[in-house]
Short mmCIF file of C-alpha atoms in Angstrom, two decimals:
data_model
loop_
_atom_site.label_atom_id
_atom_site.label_comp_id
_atom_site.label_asym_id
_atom_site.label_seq_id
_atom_site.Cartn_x
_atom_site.Cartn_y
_atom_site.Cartn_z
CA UNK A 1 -29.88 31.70 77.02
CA UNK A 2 -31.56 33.48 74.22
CA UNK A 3 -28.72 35.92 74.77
CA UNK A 4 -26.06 33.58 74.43
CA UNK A 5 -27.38 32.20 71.10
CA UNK A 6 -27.98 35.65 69.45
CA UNK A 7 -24.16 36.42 70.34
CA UNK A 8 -22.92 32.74 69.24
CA UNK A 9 -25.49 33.50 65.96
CA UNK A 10 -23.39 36.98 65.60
CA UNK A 11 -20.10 35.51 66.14
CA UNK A 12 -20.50 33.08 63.27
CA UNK A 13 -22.05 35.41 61.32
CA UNK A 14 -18.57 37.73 61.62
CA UNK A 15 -16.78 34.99 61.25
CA UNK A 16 -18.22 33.84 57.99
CA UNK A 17 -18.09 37.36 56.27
CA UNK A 18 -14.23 37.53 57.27
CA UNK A 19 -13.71 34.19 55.89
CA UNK A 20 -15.29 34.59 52.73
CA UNK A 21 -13.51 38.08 51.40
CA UNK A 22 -10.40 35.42 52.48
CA UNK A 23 -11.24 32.27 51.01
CA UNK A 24 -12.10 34.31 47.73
CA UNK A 25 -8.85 36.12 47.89
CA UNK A 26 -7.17 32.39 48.29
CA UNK A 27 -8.98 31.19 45.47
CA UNK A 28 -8.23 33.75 43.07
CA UNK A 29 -4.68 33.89 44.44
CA UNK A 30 -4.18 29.56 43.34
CA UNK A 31 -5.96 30.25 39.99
CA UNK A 32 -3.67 33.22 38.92
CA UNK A 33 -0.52 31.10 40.10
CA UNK A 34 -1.81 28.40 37.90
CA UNK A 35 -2.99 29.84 35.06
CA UNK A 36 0.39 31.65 35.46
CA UNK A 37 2.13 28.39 35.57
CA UNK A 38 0.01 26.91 32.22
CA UNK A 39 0.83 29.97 30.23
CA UNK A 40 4.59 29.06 31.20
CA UNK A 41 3.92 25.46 30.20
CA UNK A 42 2.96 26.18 27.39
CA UNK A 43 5.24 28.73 26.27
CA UNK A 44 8.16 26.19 27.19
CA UNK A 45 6.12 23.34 24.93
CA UNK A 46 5.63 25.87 22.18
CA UNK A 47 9.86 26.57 22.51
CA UNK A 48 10.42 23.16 22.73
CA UNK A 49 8.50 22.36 19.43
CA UNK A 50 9.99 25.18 17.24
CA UNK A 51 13.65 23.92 18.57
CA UNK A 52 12.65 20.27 17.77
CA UNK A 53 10.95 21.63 14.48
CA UNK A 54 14.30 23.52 13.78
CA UNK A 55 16.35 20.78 14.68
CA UNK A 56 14.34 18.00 12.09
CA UNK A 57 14.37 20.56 9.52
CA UNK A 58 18.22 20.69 9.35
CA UNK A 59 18.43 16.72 9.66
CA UNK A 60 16.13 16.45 6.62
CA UNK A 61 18.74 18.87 4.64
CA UNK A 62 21.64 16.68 6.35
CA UNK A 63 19.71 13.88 4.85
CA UNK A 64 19.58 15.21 1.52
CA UNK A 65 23.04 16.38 1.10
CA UNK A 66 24.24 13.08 2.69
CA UNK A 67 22.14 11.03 -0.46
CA UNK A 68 22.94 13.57 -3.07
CA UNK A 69 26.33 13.42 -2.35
CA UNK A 70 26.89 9.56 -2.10
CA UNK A 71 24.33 9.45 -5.42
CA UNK A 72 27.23 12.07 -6.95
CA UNK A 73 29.91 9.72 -6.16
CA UNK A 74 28.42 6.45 -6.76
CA UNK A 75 26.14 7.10 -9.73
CA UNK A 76 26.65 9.80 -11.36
CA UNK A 77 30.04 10.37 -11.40
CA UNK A 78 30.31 6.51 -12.45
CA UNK A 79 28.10 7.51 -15.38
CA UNK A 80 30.62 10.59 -16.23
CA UNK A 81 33.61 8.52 -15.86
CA UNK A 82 32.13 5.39 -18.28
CA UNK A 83 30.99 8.53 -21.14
CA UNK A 84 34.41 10.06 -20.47
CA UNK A 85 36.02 6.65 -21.40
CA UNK A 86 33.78 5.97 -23.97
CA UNK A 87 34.26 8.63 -25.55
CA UNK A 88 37.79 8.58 -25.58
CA UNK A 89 38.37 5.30 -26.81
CA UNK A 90 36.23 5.78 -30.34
CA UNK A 91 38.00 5.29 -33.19
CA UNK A 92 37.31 7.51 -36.02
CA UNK A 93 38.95 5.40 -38.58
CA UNK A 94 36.67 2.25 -38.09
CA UNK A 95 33.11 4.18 -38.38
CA UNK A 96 30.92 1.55 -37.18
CA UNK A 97 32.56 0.71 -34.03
CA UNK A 98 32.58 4.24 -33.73
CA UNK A 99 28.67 4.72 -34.22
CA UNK A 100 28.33 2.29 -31.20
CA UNK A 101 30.31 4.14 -29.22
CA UNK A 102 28.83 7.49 -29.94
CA UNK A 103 25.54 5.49 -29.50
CA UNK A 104 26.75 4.02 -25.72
CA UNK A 105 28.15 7.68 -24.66
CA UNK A 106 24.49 9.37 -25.57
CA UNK A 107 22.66 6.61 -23.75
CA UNK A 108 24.97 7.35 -20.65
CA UNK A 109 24.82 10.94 -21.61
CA UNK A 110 20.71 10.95 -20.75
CA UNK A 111 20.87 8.67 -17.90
CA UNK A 112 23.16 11.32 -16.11
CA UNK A 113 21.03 13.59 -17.52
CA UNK A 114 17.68 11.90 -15.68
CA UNK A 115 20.12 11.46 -12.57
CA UNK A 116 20.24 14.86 -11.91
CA UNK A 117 16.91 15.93 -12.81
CA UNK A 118 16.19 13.03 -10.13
CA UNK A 119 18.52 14.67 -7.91
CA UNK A 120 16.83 18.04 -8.42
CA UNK A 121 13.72 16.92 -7.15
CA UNK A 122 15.31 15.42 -3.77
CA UNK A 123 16.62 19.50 -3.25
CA UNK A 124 12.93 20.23 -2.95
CA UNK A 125 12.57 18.27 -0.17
CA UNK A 126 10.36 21.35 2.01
CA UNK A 127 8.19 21.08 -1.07
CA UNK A 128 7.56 17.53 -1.00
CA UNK A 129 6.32 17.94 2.17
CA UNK A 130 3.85 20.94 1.34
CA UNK A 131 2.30 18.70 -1.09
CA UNK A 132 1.54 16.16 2.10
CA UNK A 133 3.20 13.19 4.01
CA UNK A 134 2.13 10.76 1.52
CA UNK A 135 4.13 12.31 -1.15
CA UNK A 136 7.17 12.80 0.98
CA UNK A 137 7.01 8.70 1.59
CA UNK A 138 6.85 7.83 -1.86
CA UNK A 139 10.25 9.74 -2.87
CA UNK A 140 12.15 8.51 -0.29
CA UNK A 141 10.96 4.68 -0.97
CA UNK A 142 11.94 5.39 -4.62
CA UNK A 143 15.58 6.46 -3.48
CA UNK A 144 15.68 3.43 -1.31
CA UNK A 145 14.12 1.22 -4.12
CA UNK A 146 17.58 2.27 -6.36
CA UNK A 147 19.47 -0.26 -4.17
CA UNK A 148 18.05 -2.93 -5.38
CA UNK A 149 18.01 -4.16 -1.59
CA UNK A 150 14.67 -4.13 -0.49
CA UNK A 151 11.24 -4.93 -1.70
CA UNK A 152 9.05 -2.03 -0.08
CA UNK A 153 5.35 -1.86 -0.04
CA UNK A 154 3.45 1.28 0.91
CA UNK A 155 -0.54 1.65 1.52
CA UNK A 156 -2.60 4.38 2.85
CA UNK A 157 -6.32 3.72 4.49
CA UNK A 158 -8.85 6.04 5.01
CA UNK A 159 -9.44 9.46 3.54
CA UNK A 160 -6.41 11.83 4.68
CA UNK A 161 -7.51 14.94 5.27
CA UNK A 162 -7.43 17.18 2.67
CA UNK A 163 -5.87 20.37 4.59
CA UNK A 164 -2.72 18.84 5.97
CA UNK A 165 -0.16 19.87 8.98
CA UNK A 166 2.90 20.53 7.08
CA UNK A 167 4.82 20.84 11.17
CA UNK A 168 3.67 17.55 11.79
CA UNK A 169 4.60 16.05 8.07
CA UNK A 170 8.17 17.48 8.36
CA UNK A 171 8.55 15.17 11.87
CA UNK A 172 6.81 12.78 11.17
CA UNK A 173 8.65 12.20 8.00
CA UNK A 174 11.84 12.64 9.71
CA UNK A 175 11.31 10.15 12.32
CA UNK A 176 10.57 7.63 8.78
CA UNK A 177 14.53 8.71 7.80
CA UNK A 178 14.97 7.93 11.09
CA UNK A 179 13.54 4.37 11.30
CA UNK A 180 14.85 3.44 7.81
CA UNK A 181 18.33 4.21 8.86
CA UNK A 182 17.97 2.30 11.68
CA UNK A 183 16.73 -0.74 9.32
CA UNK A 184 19.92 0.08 6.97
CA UNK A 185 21.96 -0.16 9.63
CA UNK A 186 21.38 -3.02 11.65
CA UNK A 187 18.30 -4.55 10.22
CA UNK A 188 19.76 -7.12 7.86
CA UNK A 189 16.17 -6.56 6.10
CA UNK A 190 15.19 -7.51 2.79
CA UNK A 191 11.28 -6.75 2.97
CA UNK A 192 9.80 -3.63 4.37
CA UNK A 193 6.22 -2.72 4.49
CA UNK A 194 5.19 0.84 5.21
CA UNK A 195 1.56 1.66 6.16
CA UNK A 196 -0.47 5.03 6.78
CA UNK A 197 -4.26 4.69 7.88
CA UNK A 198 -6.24 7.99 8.92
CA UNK A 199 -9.29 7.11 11.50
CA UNK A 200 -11.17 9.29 13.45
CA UNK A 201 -8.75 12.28 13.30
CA UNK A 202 -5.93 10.12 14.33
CA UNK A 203 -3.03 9.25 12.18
CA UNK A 204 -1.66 5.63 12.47
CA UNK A 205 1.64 5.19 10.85
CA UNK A 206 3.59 1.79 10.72
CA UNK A 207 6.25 0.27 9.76
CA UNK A 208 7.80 -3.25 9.52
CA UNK A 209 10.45 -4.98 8.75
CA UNK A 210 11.65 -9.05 8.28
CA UNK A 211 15.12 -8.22 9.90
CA UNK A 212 17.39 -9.72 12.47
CA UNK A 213 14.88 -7.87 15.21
CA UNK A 214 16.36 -7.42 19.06
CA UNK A 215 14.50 -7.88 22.35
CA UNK A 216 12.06 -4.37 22.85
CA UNK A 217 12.21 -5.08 26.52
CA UNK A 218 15.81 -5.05 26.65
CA UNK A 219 17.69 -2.05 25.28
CA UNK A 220 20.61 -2.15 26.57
CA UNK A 221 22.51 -1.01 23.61
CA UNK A 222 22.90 2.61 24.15
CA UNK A 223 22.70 3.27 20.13
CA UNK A 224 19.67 0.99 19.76
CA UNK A 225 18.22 2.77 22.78
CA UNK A 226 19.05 5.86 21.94
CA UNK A 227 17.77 5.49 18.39
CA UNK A 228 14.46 4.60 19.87
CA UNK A 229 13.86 7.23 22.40
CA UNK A 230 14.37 9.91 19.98
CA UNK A 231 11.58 8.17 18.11
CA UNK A 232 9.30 8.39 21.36
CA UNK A 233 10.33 11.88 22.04
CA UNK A 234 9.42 13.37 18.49
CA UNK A 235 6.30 11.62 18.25
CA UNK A 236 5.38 12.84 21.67
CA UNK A 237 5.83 16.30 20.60
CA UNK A 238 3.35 16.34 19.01
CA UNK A 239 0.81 15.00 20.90
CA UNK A 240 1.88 11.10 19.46
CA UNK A 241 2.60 7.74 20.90
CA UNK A 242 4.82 4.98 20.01
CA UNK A 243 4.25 1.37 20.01
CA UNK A 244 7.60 -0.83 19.15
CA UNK A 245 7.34 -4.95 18.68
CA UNK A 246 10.56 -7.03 18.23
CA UNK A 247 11.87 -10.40 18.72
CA UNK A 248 15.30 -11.59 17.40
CA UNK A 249 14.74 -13.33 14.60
CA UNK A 250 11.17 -11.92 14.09
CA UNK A 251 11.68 -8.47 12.47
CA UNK A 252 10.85 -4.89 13.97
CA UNK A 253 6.91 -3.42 13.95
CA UNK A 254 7.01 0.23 15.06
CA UNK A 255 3.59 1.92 15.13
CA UNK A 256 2.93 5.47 15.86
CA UNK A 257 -0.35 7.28 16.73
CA UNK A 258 -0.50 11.21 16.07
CA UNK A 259 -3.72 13.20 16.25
CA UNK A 260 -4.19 15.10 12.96
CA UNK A 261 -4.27 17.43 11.11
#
């Protein structure tokens, strides 16, 4: 008996020094294929985001040159064409309706003038967002102010940090184009409140409208749905999520959380 027990003793000894050299090799073989397989994860997220970065970067510029053109055509070549007649229908002979004219052709002569200085500003749009988020929002409510077909309010809460994350700015701000354009479009909106609140390293960033609204459970309509996953998928980029509320007849909400800087 005592014979039997030191060779069952041995055996599981052996067995336990084979198995361990094995189950070591096994381990270390499933954490090198993983931490292979993060590395690749995040080499494909890092890929992703500098294509998606890329990608918002030449929307903003489409942006731009889409509102400094129609700003060309609409105002200030309007502006040109009213000094241009102006100043061709003075008549030299009758010197005081001649004054005024001179008068009306300077005073459209500076507002071109301010225009295009406006206009210049709007061409440093990677700038504006260097100089933070907050700055970004302002000019573009200002450009959508000019219409005269919305009353926008804008608030920030909190204390936004004072280092900013000019990556994030540039998509975050783009996904703002994004969401006004879709209020342009097919908002029918006359009110539109804009809101960014900083809380416990987390950015909160809403918007609303008073529009025509549409059912959020419910997109059907490929543009509408389309519109709104491209939302989701930027904000998720970088590390955000999106919260959308809508009724018809009840406006649009959209909130988005992004931790930041």
């Amino acid at each position: 008996m005592a014979n039997n027990e030191i060779i069952k003793l041995i055996l599981i000894t052996s067995i336990i020094f084979i198995l361990a050299p094995i189950s070591i090799i096994i381990y270390i073989f499933v954490y090198n294929r993983r931490k292979k397989k993060h590395i690749e994860e995040k080499a494909l997220m890092k890929l992703t985001f500098d294509a998606e970065l890329t990608k918002t970067q030449l929307e903003v510029q489409e942006q731009t040159m889409q509102t400094i053109g129609a700003d060309l055509h609409d105002n200030i070549g309007q502006l040109l064409s009213l000094t241009s007649l102006t100043l061709n229908s003075i008549e030299l002979d009758n010197q005081s309706k001649a004054k005024q004219k001179i008068d009306a052709a300077i005073d459209l002569t500076l507002r071109s003038i301010k225009e295009m200085r406006l206009l210049g500003k709007l061409l440093q749009g990677d700038q504006l967002i260097v100089l933070g988020l907050s700055e970004a929002i302002r000019h573009e409510i200002s450009w959508m102010e000019r219409s005269g077909r919305y009353e926008i309010s804008y608030s920030e809460e909190g204390e936004i940090p004072a280092v900013n994350n000019p990556d994030k700015d540039l998509i975050l701000f783009r996904i703002l184009q994004e969401i006004l354009n879709n209020i342009i479009k097919h908002a029918s909106a006359t009110q539109i409140s804009i809101k960014l609140e900083y809380l416990n390293e987390q950015l909160k960033f809403e918007i609303n409208d008073n529009g025509v609204g549409f059912n959020a459970d419910d997109l059907s309509s490929a543009q509408t749905g389309m519109g709104l996953q491209n939302i989701r998928k930027r904000a998720g980029i970088i590390g955000g999520e999106v919260e959308i509320k809508s009724n018809p007849g009840e406006g649009t909400c959209i909130t988005i959380f992004i931790p930041y800087p």
